[in-house]
Amino acid sequence: MNHVSTSVSSRSRMSRLGMLAGILTVTVGLTACGGESAIDAPPLDVEMQMLQQIENNASGVQGTSMQIGDEQAKPNMTVYARDRYGYLAPIGYKWEAKSNDELGKAALELLIEGGAHAAKLPVDFKATIPKGTKVTQLSIKPEQQLAIVEFSDEFHQYKTEDERKVLESIVWTLTSLPDVKHVQLWMNGQRLTAMPVGDTPIDGRLSRSFGINLERADGVSDMYSTPVTLYFTALTEKGKAYYVPITRLIAPSTDPLTATLEQMVAGPLNPNQLSRVLTEETKIGKIEHKGDLVTINLEDTMFEQGDKVPSELIKAVVLSLTERPDIGKVQVLVNGVKDIKGTDNKNYSEPVSRVEVDPVWKG
């Protein structure tokens, strides 16, 4: 009887590992020039071998994702470009510049259609700022944590329906820079109080609280909601994976940390375009928040002690929780176990900061 019970449990676990493998056995560190070959899905006749590799603590993710602690691989500039589904997604670059002002200008020029650096965007990604726009001035004021950017008159030549994406991409790109948490927009020598086409109001300084890739949970209104930012994954046409941040409006909550993790378990609203990083059976255990450190316990019977945990799972959780301004590091426990290793062969037994998991596109 025990043998039958154990066999059923093992098959269930293997099935869930297979589901997660299907989601996560793709590269999340991509090539900016698009020169790296796609990773094909495993043939059916080797599926069990792949699952056995996961069971035997082999790495579940192949490719050239950024190595934590490798200073040469860490990006110093991140832009938010539009993918083939219309989502904005972060693309990290290692860029030579003498100052943050130069970095900020280069980042925005990457986002200008047909601009000086637009060709450096990966395949399947598009610029968001209208063609012909010039960044006439960009000044970063560290003491105010403020970036002031002025665009030429061509900036207004976008479609009304694209206005929010244009604004989101600028704000999230500039707030990726050190010492920048707020953005102020100017055009032709005039400070903007509203966007020039659809009149989206710009109330003083903009920040990441504006949201990105905004969506609403069922039955939730803008007036009575709590925003949470979640990181899922998506695939390029050639099968390369990348992170996508989603700001989801949910029912009002007094516990945004638990709410964030619960929404990650719930998964994307559009599963045809985005993939989950936590399974539906994941339970949220104890959460502790002290200073800028949050410690979370994820409970999932899929993982046994000693199993390697998908690094994309850990990174997506860290990216999601550190979008909150009061969180700088995340300690992830799995089934109460602190000493865990990722499928990238990195040790995640210590708290992880955002800068250690920011996605990078090598090229």
Short mmCIF file of C-alpha atoms in Angstrom, two decimals:
data_model
loop_
_atom_site.label_atom_id
_atom_site.label_comp_id
_atom_site.label_asym_id
_atom_site.label_seq_id
_atom_site.Cartn_x
_atom_site.Cartn_y
_atom_site.Cartn_z
CA MET A 1 0.00 0.00 0.00
CA ASN A 2 2.82 2.37 0.87
CA HIS A 3 4.53 1.46 -2.40
CA VAL A 4 1.41 2.44 -4.39
CA SER A 5 1.09 5.72 -2.47
CA THR A 6 4.75 6.54 -3.05
CA SER A 7 4.49 5.77 -6.77
CA VAL A 8 1.45 8.01 -7.21
CA SER A 9 3.17 10.81 -5.27
CA SER A 10 6.30 10.40 -7.40
CA ARG A 11 4.32 10.52 -10.65
CA SER A 12 2.50 13.65 -9.47
CA ARG A 13 5.76 15.31 -8.57
CA MET A 14 7.35 14.34 -11.88
CA SER A 15 4.31 15.71 -13.72
CA ARG A 16 4.60 19.05 -11.93
CA LEU A 17 8.35 19.13 -12.51
CA GLY A 18 7.63 18.53 -16.19
CA MET A 19 5.21 21.45 -16.26
CA LEU A 20 7.74 23.74 -14.60
CA ALA A 21 10.50 22.49 -16.88
CA GLY A 22 8.35 23.37 -19.88
CA ILE A 23 8.02 26.88 -18.52
CA LEU A 24 11.56 27.49 -17.35
CA THR A 25 13.96 25.47 -19.52
CA VAL A 26 14.71 28.49 -21.65
CA THR A 27 17.33 31.21 -21.51
CA VAL A 28 16.50 34.37 -19.59
CA GLY A 29 19.78 36.12 -20.39
CA LEU A 30 19.60 36.99 -24.08
CA THR A 31 21.79 38.31 -26.85
CA ALA A 32 21.28 41.92 -27.82
CA CYS A 33 22.46 41.35 -31.37
CA GLY A 34 20.16 38.36 -31.78
CA GLY A 35 23.03 36.11 -32.84
CA GLU A 36 22.44 33.24 -30.43
CA SER A 37 20.50 30.22 -31.66
CA ALA A 38 17.09 29.43 -30.20
CA ILE A 39 16.64 26.61 -27.71
CA ASP A 40 14.27 24.01 -29.10
CA ALA A 41 11.71 22.21 -26.96
CA PRO A 42 12.92 18.71 -25.97
CA PRO A 43 11.63 15.82 -28.10
CA LEU A 44 8.98 13.69 -26.39
CA ASP A 45 11.23 10.63 -26.31
CA VAL A 46 13.79 12.43 -24.12
CA GLU A 47 11.29 14.17 -21.86
CA MET A 48 11.72 11.60 -19.08
CA GLN A 49 15.50 11.95 -19.30
CA MET A 50 15.14 15.70 -18.85
CA LEU A 51 12.86 15.22 -15.83
CA GLN A 52 15.31 12.72 -14.38
CA GLN A 53 18.06 15.32 -14.73
CA ILE A 54 15.99 17.75 -12.69
CA GLU A 55 15.36 15.02 -10.13
CA ASN A 56 19.11 14.39 -9.93
CA ASN A 57 19.81 18.08 -9.25
CA ALA A 58 21.06 18.81 -12.74
CA SER A 59 20.64 22.34 -13.99
CA GLY A 60 17.14 22.85 -15.38
CA VAL A 61 18.06 25.95 -17.38
CA GLN A 62 20.61 26.17 -20.17
CA GLY A 63 22.07 29.19 -21.86
CA THR A 64 24.00 32.36 -21.11
CA SER A 65 22.04 34.01 -18.36
CA MET A 66 23.95 36.51 -16.25
CA GLN A 67 26.15 35.00 -13.55
CA ILE A 68 25.55 36.54 -10.14
CA GLY A 69 28.69 38.18 -8.82
CA ASP A 70 30.26 38.54 -12.27
CA GLU A 71 31.00 42.27 -12.44
CA GLN A 72 31.78 42.06 -16.15
CA ALA A 73 28.30 40.70 -16.89
CA LYS A 74 26.29 43.14 -14.81
CA PRO A 75 24.46 45.78 -16.85
CA ASN A 76 24.88 49.45 -15.99
CA MET A 77 21.98 50.59 -18.17
CA THR A 78 18.47 49.20 -18.63
CA VAL A 79 15.91 50.25 -21.22
CA TYR A 80 12.26 49.26 -21.42
CA ALA A 81 11.40 48.48 -25.05
CA ARG A 82 8.21 47.11 -26.59
CA ASP A 83 8.05 43.40 -27.37
CA ARG A 84 6.06 41.65 -30.10
CA TYR A 85 3.03 41.40 -27.79
CA GLY A 86 3.06 45.09 -26.93
CA TYR A 87 4.51 44.65 -23.43
CA LEU A 88 7.40 46.74 -22.19
CA ALA A 89 10.32 44.59 -21.04
CA PRO A 90 13.72 45.43 -19.51
CA ILE A 91 16.85 44.99 -21.60
CA GLY A 92 20.15 45.40 -19.76
CA TYR A 93 23.29 46.73 -21.46
CA LYS A 94 26.91 47.13 -20.48
CA TRP A 95 27.48 50.64 -21.81
CA GLU A 96 30.56 52.85 -21.70
CA ALA A 97 29.77 56.35 -20.45
CA LYS A 98 31.51 58.98 -18.36
CA SER A 99 28.45 59.94 -16.33
CA ASN A 100 24.89 58.98 -15.47
CA ASP A 101 23.76 61.86 -17.68
CA GLU A 102 25.46 60.20 -20.66
CA LEU A 103 23.97 56.83 -19.72
CA GLY A 104 20.50 58.32 -19.49
CA LYS A 105 20.79 60.01 -22.87
CA ALA A 106 22.09 56.83 -24.52
CA ALA A 107 19.24 54.84 -22.99
CA LEU A 108 16.61 57.21 -24.36
CA GLU A 109 18.30 57.26 -27.78
CA LEU A 110 17.96 53.46 -27.85
CA LEU A 111 14.21 54.02 -27.51
CA ILE A 112 13.93 56.51 -30.39
CA GLU A 113 12.61 54.91 -33.57
CA GLY A 114 15.41 55.06 -36.13
CA GLY A 115 17.65 56.83 -33.61
CA ALA A 116 21.41 56.66 -33.21
CA HIS A 117 21.32 53.44 -31.18
CA ALA A 118 17.96 51.91 -32.15
CA ALA A 119 19.68 49.19 -34.19
CA LYS A 120 21.11 47.80 -30.96
CA LEU A 121 17.66 46.69 -29.78
CA PRO A 122 17.25 42.90 -29.97
CA VAL A 123 15.12 41.29 -32.66
CA ASP A 124 11.40 41.28 -31.75
CA PHE A 125 11.70 44.55 -29.80
CA LYS A 126 10.68 48.02 -30.92
CA ALA A 127 11.48 51.58 -29.90
CA THR A 128 8.75 53.61 -28.21
CA ILE A 129 9.72 57.24 -28.84
CA PRO A 130 8.70 58.80 -32.21
CA LYS A 131 11.15 58.93 -35.10
CA GLY A 132 13.10 62.18 -35.39
CA THR A 133 12.83 63.02 -31.69
CA LYS A 134 15.99 64.46 -30.15
CA VAL A 135 17.00 64.42 -26.51
CA THR A 136 17.92 68.10 -26.34
CA GLN A 137 18.85 68.00 -22.67
CA LEU A 138 19.10 65.50 -19.83
CA SER A 139 20.19 66.41 -16.33
CA ILE A 140 20.32 64.12 -13.31
CA LYS A 141 20.17 65.75 -9.88
CA PRO A 142 21.26 63.06 -7.37
CA GLU A 143 20.39 65.17 -4.33
CA GLN A 144 16.77 65.26 -5.53
CA GLN A 145 16.84 61.76 -7.03
CA LEU A 146 15.47 63.47 -10.14
CA ALA A 147 16.09 63.16 -13.88
CA ILE A 148 15.01 66.12 -16.01
CA VAL A 149 14.70 65.36 -19.72
CA GLU A 150 13.77 67.65 -22.59
CA PHE A 151 12.67 66.40 -26.01
CA SER A 152 12.38 68.18 -29.34
CA ASP A 153 9.01 68.96 -30.97
CA GLU A 154 8.95 65.60 -32.79
CA PHE A 155 8.21 63.95 -29.45
CA HIS A 156 4.48 64.57 -29.93
CA GLN A 157 4.28 62.48 -33.13
CA TYR A 158 2.95 59.28 -31.59
CA LYS A 159 -0.54 57.73 -31.65
CA THR A 160 -2.94 58.47 -28.82
CA GLU A 161 -3.27 54.78 -27.97
CA ASP A 162 0.52 54.55 -27.54
CA GLU A 163 0.78 57.45 -25.10
CA ARG A 164 0.90 55.46 -21.88
CA LYS A 165 3.52 53.04 -23.24
CA VAL A 166 5.70 55.97 -24.33
CA LEU A 167 5.47 57.49 -20.88
CA GLU A 168 6.01 54.19 -19.05
CA SER A 169 9.10 53.34 -21.09
CA ILE A 170 10.72 56.71 -20.39
CA VAL A 171 9.95 56.69 -16.66
CA TRP A 172 11.03 53.09 -16.06
CA THR A 173 14.17 53.46 -18.17
CA LEU A 174 15.37 56.59 -16.37
CA THR A 175 14.48 55.28 -12.90
CA SER A 176 16.71 52.28 -13.60
CA LEU A 177 19.70 54.61 -13.30
CA PRO A 178 21.49 55.09 -9.96
CA ASP A 179 20.19 58.02 -7.89
CA VAL A 180 17.03 58.43 -10.00
CA LYS A 181 13.58 57.81 -8.55
CA HIS A 182 11.65 60.64 -10.20
CA VAL A 183 11.36 62.00 -13.75
CA GLN A 184 10.35 65.41 -15.06
CA LEU A 185 9.49 65.90 -18.75
CA TRP A 186 10.01 68.98 -20.92
CA MET A 187 9.39 69.64 -24.63
CA ASN A 188 10.61 72.65 -26.61
CA GLY A 189 11.63 74.56 -23.51
CA GLN A 190 8.31 74.02 -21.73
CA ARG A 191 7.72 71.77 -18.76
CA LEU A 192 4.94 69.29 -19.52
CA THR A 193 1.97 69.12 -17.16
CA ALA A 194 0.23 66.66 -19.49
CA MET A 195 1.34 64.45 -22.36
CA PRO A 196 1.12 66.29 -25.71
CA VAL A 197 -1.29 63.98 -27.59
CA GLY A 198 -3.77 62.29 -25.25
CA ASP A 199 -3.40 64.76 -22.38
CA THR A 200 -2.42 62.13 -19.83
CA PRO A 201 -1.81 64.27 -16.73
CA ILE A 202 1.74 64.53 -15.42
CA ASP A 203 1.36 65.56 -11.81
CA GLY A 204 4.74 66.97 -10.86
CA ARG A 205 7.41 64.29 -10.77
CA LEU A 206 6.74 60.85 -12.23
CA SER A 207 7.95 57.65 -10.58
CA ARG A 208 7.52 53.90 -10.92
CA SER A 209 4.30 54.23 -8.95
CA PHE A 210 2.85 55.22 -12.36
CA GLY A 211 3.00 51.50 -13.16
CA ILE A 212 3.97 49.51 -16.23
CA ASN A 213 1.99 47.22 -18.54
CA LEU A 214 -1.06 48.08 -16.46
CA GLU A 215 -3.84 45.52 -16.07
CA ARG A 216 -6.82 45.01 -13.75
CA ALA A 217 -7.93 41.89 -11.94
CA ASP A 218 -11.57 40.93 -12.51
CA GLY A 219 -14.05 43.18 -10.73
CA VAL A 220 -11.46 45.75 -9.64
CA SER A 221 -11.85 49.49 -10.27
CA ASP A 222 -9.10 52.10 -10.48
CA MET A 223 -10.51 54.03 -7.53
CA TYR A 224 -10.58 51.10 -5.09
CA SER A 225 -7.53 48.99 -5.73
CA THR A 226 -3.99 48.13 -4.65
CA PRO A 227 -1.26 48.04 -7.32
CA VAL A 228 1.28 45.21 -7.26
CA THR A 229 4.11 44.72 -9.75
CA LEU A 230 4.73 41.14 -10.84
CA TYR A 231 7.43 39.62 -13.01
CA PHE A 232 6.53 36.85 -15.44
CA THR A 233 8.41 35.51 -18.47
CA ALA A 234 7.73 35.64 -22.20
CA LEU A 235 9.37 34.19 -25.30
CA THR A 236 10.73 35.82 -28.43
CA GLU A 237 9.69 34.36 -31.76
CA LYS A 238 12.87 32.25 -31.73
CA GLY A 239 12.17 30.88 -28.28
CA LYS A 240 14.34 33.05 -26.07
CA ALA A 241 12.90 34.03 -22.71
CA TYR A 242 12.89 37.36 -20.92
CA TYR A 243 11.18 38.97 -17.94
CA VAL A 244 8.07 41.12 -18.26
CA PRO A 245 6.93 43.39 -15.39
CA ILE A 246 3.17 43.76 -14.96
CA THR A 247 1.45 46.27 -12.68
CA ARG A 248 -1.80 44.61 -11.69
CA LEU A 249 -4.60 46.44 -9.90
CA ILE A 250 -6.12 44.11 -7.32
CA ALA A 251 -8.70 44.42 -4.56
CA PRO A 252 -7.51 46.69 -1.73
CA SER A 253 -5.03 44.93 0.55
CA THR A 254 -3.31 45.83 3.81
CA ASP A 255 -0.60 43.22 3.16
CA PRO A 256 0.99 44.07 -0.21
CA LEU A 257 3.84 41.55 0.18
CA THR A 258 1.52 38.58 0.57
CA ALA A 259 -0.74 40.02 -2.14
CA THR A 260 2.21 40.24 -4.55
CA LEU A 261 3.20 36.62 -4.01
CA GLU A 262 -0.41 35.43 -4.21
CA GLN A 263 -0.78 37.16 -7.58
CA MET A 264 2.42 35.49 -8.80
CA VAL A 265 0.90 32.15 -7.83
CA ALA A 266 -2.32 33.11 -9.65
CA GLY A 267 -0.18 33.66 -12.74
CA PRO A 268 -0.56 35.91 -15.79
CA LEU A 269 -3.98 37.03 -17.00
CA ASN A 270 -2.85 36.23 -20.55
CA PRO A 271 -1.15 32.81 -20.36
CA ASN A 272 -0.88 32.66 -24.14
CA GLN A 273 1.75 35.39 -24.05
CA LEU A 274 3.22 35.25 -20.54
CA SER A 275 4.35 32.29 -18.43
CA ARG A 276 4.10 31.80 -14.68
CA VAL A 277 7.19 31.29 -12.50
CA LEU A 278 5.38 29.79 -9.48
CA THR A 279 3.07 26.79 -9.74
CA GLU A 280 -0.59 26.99 -8.76
CA GLU A 281 0.09 24.71 -5.80
CA THR A 282 2.69 26.99 -4.22
CA LYS A 283 1.68 28.15 -0.75
CA ILE A 284 2.86 31.39 0.84
CA GLY A 285 4.33 30.67 4.25
CA LYS A 286 5.68 33.04 6.86
CA ILE A 287 6.82 36.50 5.75
CA GLU A 288 9.13 38.68 7.87
CA HIS A 289 9.98 42.29 7.02
CA LYS A 290 12.81 43.96 8.94
CA GLY A 291 14.35 47.17 7.63
CA ASP A 292 14.93 46.75 3.89
CA LEU A 293 15.09 42.93 4.15
CA VAL A 294 12.11 40.67 3.61
CA THR A 295 12.27 36.93 4.28
CA ILE A 296 9.69 34.69 2.63
CA ASN A 297 8.94 30.99 2.81
CA LEU A 298 7.52 29.32 -0.29
CA GLU A 299 5.94 25.94 0.37
CA ASP A 300 5.72 23.51 -2.55
CA THR A 301 5.72 19.72 -2.35
CA MET A 302 7.32 19.62 -5.80
CA PHE A 303 10.67 20.42 -4.19
CA GLU A 304 12.43 18.06 -1.82
CA GLN A 305 15.38 19.05 0.34
CA GLY A 306 18.50 19.17 -1.81
CA ASP A 307 16.63 19.85 -5.06
CA LYS A 308 17.87 22.74 -7.13
CA VAL A 309 15.30 25.51 -7.40
CA PRO A 310 14.77 27.21 -10.80
CA SER A 311 16.85 30.40 -10.68
CA GLU A 312 14.15 32.18 -12.71
CA LEU A 313 11.71 31.53 -9.89
CA ILE A 314 14.02 33.14 -7.34
CA LYS A 315 14.91 36.05 -9.60
CA ALA A 316 11.30 36.81 -10.52
CA VAL A 317 10.34 36.84 -6.84
CA VAL A 318 13.25 39.16 -6.00
CA LEU A 319 12.46 41.48 -8.92
CA SER A 320 8.78 41.62 -7.96
CA LEU A 321 9.27 42.31 -4.26
CA THR A 322 12.09 44.83 -4.70
CA GLU A 323 9.82 46.99 -6.84
CA ARG A 324 8.50 48.13 -3.48
CA PRO A 325 10.57 51.15 -2.36
CA ASP A 326 11.04 49.82 1.18
CA ILE A 327 12.61 46.51 0.13
CA GLY A 328 16.25 46.17 -0.88
CA LYS A 329 16.94 42.46 -0.37
CA VAL A 330 14.96 39.23 -0.31
CA GLN A 331 15.75 36.00 1.53
CA VAL A 332 13.94 33.09 -0.12
CA LEU A 333 13.25 29.90 1.81
CA VAL A 334 11.72 26.84 0.15
CA ASN A 335 9.74 24.56 2.45
CA GLY A 336 11.43 26.28 5.38
CA VAL A 337 14.93 25.50 4.08
CA LYS A 338 17.36 28.41 3.85
CA ASP A 339 20.28 26.59 2.23
CA ILE A 340 19.09 26.37 -1.38
CA LYS A 341 20.92 26.27 -4.69
CA GLY A 342 19.54 27.47 -8.01
CA THR A 343 19.59 25.70 -11.35
CA ASP A 344 22.24 28.26 -12.33
CA ASN A 345 24.45 26.58 -9.70
CA LYS A 346 24.45 29.70 -7.55
CA ASN A 347 23.98 29.60 -3.80
CA TYR A 348 20.86 31.48 -2.70
CA SER A 349 21.25 30.82 1.02
CA GLU A 350 21.89 34.51 1.69
CA PRO A 351 19.63 37.52 1.00
CA VAL A 352 19.60 38.55 -2.67
CA SER A 353 19.47 42.15 -3.86
CA ARG A 354 17.89 43.42 -7.03
CA VAL A 355 21.17 44.39 -8.67
CA GLU A 356 22.29 40.76 -8.45
CA VAL A 357 19.40 39.49 -10.54
CA ASP A 358 18.72 42.32 -13.00
CA PRO A 359 18.41 40.75 -16.47
CA VAL A 360 21.21 41.39 -18.95
CA TRP A 361 21.37 40.94 -22.70
CA LYS A 362 24.89 40.02 -23.74
CA GLY A 363 26.12 41.28 -27.06
#
